[in-house]
Coordinates of N, CA, C and O in Angstrom, one line a residue:
X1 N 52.6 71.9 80.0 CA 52.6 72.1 81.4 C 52.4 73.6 81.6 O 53.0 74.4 80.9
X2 N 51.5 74.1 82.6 CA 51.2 75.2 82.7 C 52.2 76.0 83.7 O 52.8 75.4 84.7
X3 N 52.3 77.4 83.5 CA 53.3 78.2 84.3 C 52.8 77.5 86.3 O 53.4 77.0 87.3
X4 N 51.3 77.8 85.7 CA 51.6 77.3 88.0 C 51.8 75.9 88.3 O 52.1 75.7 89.5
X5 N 51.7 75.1 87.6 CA 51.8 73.8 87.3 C 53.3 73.8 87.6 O 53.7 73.4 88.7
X6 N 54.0 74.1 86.8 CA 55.2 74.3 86.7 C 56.5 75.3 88.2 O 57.7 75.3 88.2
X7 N 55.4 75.9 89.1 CA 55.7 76.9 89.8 C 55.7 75.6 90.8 O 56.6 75.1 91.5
X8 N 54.7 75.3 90.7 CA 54.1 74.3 91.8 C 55.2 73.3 92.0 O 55.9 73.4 93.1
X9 N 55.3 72.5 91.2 CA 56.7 71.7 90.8 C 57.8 71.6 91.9 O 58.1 71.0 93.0
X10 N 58.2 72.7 91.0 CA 59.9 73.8 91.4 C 59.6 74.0 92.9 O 60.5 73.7 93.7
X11 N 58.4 74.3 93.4 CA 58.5 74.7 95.0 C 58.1 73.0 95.9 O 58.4 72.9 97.1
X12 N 57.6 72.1 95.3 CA 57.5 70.5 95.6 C 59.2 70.4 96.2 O 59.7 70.2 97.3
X13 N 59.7 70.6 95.0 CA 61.3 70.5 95.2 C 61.9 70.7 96.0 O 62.6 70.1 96.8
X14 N 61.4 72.6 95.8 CA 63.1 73.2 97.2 C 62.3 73.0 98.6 O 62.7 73.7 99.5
X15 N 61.1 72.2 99.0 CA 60.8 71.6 99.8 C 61.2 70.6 100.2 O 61.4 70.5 101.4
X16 N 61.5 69.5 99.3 CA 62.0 68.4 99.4 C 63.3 68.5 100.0 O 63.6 68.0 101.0
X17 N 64.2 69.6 99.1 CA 65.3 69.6 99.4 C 65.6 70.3 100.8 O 66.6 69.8 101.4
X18 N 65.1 71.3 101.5 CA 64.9 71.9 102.4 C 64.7 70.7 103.9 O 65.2 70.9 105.0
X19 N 63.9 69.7 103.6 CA 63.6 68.7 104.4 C 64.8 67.7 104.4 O 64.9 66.8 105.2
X20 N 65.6 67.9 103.6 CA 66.5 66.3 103.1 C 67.6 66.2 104.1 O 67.9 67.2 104.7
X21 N 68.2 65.2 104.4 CA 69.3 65.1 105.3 C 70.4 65.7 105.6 O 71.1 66.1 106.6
X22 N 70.5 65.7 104.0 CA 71.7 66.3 103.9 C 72.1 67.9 104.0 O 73.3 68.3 103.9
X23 N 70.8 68.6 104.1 CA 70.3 70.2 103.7 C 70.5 70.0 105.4 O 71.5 70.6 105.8
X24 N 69.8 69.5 106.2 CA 70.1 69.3 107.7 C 71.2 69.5 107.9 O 71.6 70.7 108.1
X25 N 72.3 68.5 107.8 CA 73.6 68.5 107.6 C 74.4 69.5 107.8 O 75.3 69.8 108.6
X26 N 73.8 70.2 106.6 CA 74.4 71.0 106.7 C 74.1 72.6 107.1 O 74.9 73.5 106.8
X27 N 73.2 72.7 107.5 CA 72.8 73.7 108.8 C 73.3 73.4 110.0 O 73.9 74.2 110.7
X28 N 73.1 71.7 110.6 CA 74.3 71.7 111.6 C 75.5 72.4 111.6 O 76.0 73.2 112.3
X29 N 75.8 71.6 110.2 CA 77.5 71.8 110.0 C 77.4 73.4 110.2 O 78.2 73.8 111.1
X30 N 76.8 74.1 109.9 CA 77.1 75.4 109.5 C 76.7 76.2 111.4 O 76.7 77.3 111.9
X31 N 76.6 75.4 111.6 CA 76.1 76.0 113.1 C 77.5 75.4 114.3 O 77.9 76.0 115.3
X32 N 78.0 74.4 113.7 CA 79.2 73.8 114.4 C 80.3 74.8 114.2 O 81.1 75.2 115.0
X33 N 80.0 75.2 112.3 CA 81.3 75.6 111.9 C 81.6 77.1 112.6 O 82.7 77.5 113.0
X34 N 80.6 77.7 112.5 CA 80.2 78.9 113.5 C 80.8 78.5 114.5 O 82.1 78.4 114.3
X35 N 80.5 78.0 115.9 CA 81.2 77.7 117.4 C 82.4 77.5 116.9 O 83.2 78.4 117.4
X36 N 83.0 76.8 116.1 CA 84.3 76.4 115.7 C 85.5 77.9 115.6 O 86.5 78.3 116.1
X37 N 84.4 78.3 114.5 CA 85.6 79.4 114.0 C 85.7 80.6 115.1 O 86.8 80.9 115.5
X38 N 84.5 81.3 115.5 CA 84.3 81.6 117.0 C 84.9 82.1 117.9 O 85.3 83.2 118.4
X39 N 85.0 80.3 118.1 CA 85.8 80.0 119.6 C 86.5 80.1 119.2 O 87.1 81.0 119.8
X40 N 87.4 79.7 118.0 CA 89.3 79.8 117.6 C 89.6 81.0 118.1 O 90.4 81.1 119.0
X41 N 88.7 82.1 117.5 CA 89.1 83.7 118.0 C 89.2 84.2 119.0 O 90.0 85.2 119.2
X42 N 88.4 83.4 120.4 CA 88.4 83.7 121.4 C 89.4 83.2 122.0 O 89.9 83.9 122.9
X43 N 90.0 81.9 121.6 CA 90.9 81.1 122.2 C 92.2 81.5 121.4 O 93.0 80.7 121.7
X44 N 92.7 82.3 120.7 CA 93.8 82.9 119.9 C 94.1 83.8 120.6 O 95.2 84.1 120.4
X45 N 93.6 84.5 121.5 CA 93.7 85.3 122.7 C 94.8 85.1 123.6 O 95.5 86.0 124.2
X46 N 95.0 83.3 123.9 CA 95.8 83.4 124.7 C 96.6 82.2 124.5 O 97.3 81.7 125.4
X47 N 96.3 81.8 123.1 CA 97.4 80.3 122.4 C 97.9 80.3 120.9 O 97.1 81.2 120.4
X48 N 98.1 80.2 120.6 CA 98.6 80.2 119.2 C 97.8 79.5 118.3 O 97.0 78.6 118.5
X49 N 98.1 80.0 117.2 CA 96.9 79.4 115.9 C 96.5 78.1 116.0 O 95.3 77.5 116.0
X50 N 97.9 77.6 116.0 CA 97.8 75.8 115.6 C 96.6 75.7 117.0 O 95.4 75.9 117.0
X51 N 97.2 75.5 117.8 CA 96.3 75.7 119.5 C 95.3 76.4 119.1 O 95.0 76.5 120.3
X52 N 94.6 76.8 118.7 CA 93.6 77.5 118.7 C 92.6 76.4 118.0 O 92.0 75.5 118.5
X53 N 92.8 76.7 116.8 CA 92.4 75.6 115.4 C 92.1 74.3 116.5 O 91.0 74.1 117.1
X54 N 93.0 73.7 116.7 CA 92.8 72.6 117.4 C 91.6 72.5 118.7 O 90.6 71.8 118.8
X55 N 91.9 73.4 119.5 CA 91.1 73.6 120.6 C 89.7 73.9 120.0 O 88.9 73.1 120.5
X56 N 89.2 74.7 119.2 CA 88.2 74.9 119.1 C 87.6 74.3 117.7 O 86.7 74.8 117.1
X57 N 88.2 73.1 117.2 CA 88.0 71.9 116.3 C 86.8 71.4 117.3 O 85.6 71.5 117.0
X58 N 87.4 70.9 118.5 CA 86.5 71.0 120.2 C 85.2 70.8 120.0 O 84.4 69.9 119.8
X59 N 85.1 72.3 120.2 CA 84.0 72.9 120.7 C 82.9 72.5 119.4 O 81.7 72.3 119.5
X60 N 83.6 72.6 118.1 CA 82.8 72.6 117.0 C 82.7 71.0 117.2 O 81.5 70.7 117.2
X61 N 83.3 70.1 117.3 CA 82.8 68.4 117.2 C 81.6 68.4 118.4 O 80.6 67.6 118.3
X62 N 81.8 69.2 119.4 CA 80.8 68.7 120.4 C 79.6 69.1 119.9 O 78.7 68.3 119.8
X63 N 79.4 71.0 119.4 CA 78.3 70.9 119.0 C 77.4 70.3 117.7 O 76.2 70.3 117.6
X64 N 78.5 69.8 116.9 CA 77.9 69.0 115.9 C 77.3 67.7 116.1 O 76.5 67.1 115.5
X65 N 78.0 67.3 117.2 CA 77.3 65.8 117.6 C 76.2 66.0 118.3 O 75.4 65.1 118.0
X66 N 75.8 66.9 119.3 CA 74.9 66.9 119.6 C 73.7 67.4 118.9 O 72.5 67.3 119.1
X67 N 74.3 68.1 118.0 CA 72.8 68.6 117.1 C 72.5 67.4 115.7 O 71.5 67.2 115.1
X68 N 73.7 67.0 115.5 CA 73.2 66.0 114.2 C 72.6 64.8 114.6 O 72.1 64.1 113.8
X69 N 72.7 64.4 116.1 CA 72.1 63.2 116.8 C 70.8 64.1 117.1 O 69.9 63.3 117.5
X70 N 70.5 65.1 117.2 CA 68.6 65.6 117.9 C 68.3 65.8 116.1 O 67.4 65.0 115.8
X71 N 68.7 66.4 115.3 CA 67.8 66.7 114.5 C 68.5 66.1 112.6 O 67.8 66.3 111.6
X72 N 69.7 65.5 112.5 CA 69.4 65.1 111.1 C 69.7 63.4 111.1 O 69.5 62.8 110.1
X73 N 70.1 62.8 112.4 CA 70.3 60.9 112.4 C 69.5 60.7 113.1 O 69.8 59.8 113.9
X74 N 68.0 61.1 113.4 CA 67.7 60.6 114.4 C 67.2 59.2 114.5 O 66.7 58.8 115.5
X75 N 67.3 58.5 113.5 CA 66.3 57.1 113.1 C 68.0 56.2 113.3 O 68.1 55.2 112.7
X76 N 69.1 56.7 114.1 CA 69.9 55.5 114.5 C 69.8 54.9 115.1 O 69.5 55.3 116.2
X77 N 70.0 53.2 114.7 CA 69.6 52.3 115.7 C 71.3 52.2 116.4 O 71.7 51.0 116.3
X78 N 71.8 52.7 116.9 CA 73.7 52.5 117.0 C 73.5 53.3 118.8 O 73.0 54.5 119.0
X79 N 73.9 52.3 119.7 CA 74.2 53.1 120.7 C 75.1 54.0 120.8 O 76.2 53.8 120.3
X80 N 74.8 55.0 121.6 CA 75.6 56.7 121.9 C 76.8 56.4 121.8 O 77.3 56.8 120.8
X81 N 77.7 55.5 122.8 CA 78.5 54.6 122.6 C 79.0 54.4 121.1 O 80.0 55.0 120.6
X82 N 78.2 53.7 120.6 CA 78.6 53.9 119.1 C 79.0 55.1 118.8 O 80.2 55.4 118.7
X83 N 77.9 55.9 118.6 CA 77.8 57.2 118.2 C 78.7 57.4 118.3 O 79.6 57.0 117.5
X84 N 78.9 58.1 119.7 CA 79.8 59.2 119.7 C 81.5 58.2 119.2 O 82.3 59.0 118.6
X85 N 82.0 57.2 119.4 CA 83.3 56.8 118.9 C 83.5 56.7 117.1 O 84.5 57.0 116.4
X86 N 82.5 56.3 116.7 CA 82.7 56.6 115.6 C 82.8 58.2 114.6 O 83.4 58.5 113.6
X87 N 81.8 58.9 115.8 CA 82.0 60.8 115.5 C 83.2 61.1 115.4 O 83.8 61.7 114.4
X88 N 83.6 60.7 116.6 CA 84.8 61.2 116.6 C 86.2 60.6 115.9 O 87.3 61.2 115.8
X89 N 85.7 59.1 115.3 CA 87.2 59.1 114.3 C 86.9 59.8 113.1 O 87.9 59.9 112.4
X90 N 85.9 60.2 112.5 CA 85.2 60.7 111.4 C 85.7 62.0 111.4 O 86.4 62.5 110.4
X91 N 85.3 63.0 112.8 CA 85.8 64.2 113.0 C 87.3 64.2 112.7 O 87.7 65.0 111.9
X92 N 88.4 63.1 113.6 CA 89.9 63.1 113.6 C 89.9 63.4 112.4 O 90.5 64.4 112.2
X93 N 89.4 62.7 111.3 CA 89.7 63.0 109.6 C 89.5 64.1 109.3 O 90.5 64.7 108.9
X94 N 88.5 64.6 109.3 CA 88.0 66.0 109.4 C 89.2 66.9 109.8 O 89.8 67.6 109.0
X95 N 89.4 66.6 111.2 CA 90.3 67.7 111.8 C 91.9 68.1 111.1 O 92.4 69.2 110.9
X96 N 92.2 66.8 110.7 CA 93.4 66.4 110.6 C 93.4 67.6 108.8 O 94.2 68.5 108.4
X97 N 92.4 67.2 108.2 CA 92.2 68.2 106.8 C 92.2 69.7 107.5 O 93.1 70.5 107.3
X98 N 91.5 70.0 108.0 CA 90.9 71.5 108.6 C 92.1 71.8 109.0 O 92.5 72.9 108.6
X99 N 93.4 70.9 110.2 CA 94.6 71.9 110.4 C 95.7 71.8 109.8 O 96.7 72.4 110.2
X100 N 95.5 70.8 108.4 CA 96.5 70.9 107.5 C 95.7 72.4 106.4 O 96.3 73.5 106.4
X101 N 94.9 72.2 106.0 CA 94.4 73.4 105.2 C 94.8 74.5 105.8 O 95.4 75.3 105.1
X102 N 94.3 74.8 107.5 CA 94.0 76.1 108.1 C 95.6 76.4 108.0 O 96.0 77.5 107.6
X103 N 96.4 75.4 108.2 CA 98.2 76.0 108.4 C 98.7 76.2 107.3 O 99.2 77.3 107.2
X104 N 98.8 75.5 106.2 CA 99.1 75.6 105.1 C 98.2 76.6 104.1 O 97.7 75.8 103.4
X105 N 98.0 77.2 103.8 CA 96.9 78.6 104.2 C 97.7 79.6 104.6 O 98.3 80.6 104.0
X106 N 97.7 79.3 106.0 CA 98.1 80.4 106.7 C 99.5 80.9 106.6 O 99.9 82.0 106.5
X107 N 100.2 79.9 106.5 CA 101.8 79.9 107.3 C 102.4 79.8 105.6 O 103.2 80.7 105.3
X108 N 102.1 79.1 104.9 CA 102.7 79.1 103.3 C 102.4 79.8 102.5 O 103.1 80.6 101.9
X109 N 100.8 79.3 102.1 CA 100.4 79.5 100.5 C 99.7 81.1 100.7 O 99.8 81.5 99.6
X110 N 99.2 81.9 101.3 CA 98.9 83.0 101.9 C 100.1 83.9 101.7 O 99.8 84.9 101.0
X111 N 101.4 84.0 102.1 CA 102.4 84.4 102.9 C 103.0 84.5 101.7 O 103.3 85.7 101.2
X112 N 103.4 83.0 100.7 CA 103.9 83.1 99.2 C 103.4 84.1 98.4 O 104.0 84.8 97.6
X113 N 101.8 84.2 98.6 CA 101.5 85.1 97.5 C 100.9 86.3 97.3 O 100.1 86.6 96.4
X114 N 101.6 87.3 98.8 CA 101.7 88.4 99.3 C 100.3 88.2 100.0 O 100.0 89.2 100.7
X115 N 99.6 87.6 100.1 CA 98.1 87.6 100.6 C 98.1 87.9 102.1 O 98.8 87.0 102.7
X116 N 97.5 89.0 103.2 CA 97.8 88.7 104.3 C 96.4 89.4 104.9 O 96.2 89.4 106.1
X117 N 95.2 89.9 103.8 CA 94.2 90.3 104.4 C 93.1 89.3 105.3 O 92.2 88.6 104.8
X118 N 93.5 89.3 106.6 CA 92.9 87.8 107.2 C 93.1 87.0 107.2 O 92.1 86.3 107.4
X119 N 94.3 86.3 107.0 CA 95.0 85.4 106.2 C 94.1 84.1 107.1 O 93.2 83.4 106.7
X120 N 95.0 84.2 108.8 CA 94.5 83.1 109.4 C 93.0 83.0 109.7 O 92.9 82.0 110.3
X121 N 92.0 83.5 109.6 CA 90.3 83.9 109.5 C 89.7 83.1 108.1 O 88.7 82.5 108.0
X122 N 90.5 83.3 107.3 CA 90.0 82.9 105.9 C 90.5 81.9 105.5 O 89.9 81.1 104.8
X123 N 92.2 81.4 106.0 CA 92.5 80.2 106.0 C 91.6 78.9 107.1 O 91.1 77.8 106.9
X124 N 91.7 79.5 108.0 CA 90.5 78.5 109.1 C 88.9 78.1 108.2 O 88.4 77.0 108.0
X125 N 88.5 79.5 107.7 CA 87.3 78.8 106.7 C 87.1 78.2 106.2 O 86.1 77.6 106.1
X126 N 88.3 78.3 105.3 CA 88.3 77.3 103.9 C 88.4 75.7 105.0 O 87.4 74.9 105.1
X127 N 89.6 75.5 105.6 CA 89.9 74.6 106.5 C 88.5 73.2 107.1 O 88.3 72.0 107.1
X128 N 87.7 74.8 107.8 CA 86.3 74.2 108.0 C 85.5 73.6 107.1 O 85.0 72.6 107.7
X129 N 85.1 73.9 105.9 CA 84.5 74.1 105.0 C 85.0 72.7 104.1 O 84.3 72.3 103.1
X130 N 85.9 72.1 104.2 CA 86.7 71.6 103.2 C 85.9 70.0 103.9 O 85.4 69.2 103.1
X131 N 85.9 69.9 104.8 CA 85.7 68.4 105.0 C 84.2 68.0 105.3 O 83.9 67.0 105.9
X132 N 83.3 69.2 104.7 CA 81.8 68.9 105.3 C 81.3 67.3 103.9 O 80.3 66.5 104.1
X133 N 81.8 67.2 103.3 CA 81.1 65.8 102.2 C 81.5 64.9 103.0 O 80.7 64.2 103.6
X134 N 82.9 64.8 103.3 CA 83.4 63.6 104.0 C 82.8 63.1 105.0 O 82.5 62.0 105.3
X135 N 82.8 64.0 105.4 CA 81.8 64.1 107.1 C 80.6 63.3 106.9 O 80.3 62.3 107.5
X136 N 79.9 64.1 106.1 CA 78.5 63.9 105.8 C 78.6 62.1 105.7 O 78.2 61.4 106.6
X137 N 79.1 61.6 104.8 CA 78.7 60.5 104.6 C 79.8 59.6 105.5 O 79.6 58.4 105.3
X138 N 80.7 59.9 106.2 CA 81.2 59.5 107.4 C 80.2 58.9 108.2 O 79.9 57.8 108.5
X139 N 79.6 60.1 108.6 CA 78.7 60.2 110.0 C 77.9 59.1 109.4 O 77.9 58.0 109.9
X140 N 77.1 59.7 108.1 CA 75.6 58.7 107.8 C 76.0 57.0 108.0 O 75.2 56.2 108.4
X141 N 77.2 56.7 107.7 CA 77.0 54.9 107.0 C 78.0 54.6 108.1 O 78.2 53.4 108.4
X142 N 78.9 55.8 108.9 CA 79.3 55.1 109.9 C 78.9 55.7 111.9 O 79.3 55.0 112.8
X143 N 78.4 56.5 112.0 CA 78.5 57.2 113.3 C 77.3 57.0 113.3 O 77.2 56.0 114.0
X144 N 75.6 57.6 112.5 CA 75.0 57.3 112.9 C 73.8 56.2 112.0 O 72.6 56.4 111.7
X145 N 74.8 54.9 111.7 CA 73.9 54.5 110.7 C 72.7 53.5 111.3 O 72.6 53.3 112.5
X146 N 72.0 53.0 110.5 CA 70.5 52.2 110.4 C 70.7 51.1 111.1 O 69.8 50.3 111.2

């Protein structure tokens, strides 16, 4: 096989992959997780962490649903109806991980081991970050499936 042969290939690929659902996925995700983490900051302004996390869990499920329904499920045959009730117990799971992580992070394992640069910023990320597989195939086979 020749070097451009070979070049050729390799770029077939990260095309493929670039196109794939789950690469969607997760540019949503990463665009929810954004609004999410965000808005916590804005809304820590005038509620407390837990309250915060939570509230702006929010903001991040709304914009995830509306962007993973325009641009990575869009071949569901499941009314919005559907949709959106199954998003949302999918998310509950989600969430339920993100404010056990984000607190336990913050308020324990952080605090135990002198750690305090950003503690609750970097605990919320990990928090975020932690339930995008689950999600993913949550949504696919149950929120927005075929």
């Amino acid at each position: 096989m020749s070097a451009s042969t070979s070049h050729a290939s390799t770029w077939r690929r990260v095309q493929a992959l670039l196109r794939s659902q789950f690469f969607l996925f997760l540019l949503v995700g990463g665009t929810a997780a954004a609004v999410n983490f965000l808005s916590r900051i804005v809304v820590n302004n005038w509620l407390g962490y837990g309250w915060s996390v939570a509230i702006a869990f929010g903001f991040g499920v709304v914009t995830a649903f509306v962007l993973n329904r325009l641009f990575v499920f869009k071949g569901s045959t499941q009314s919005i109806h559907h949709q959106a009730t199954w998003f949302v117990v999918v998310n509950l799971f989600g969430f339920l991980q993100t404010l056990a992580v984000s607190l336990l992070l913050a308020e324990y394992a952080f605090p135990a081991w002198g750690f305090n640069w950003h503690a609750e910023a970097i605990a919320h990320m990990i928090g975020i970050v932690l339930p995008l597989i689950s999600s993913y195939f949550g949504h696919k086979y149950l929120s927005f499936r075929h």
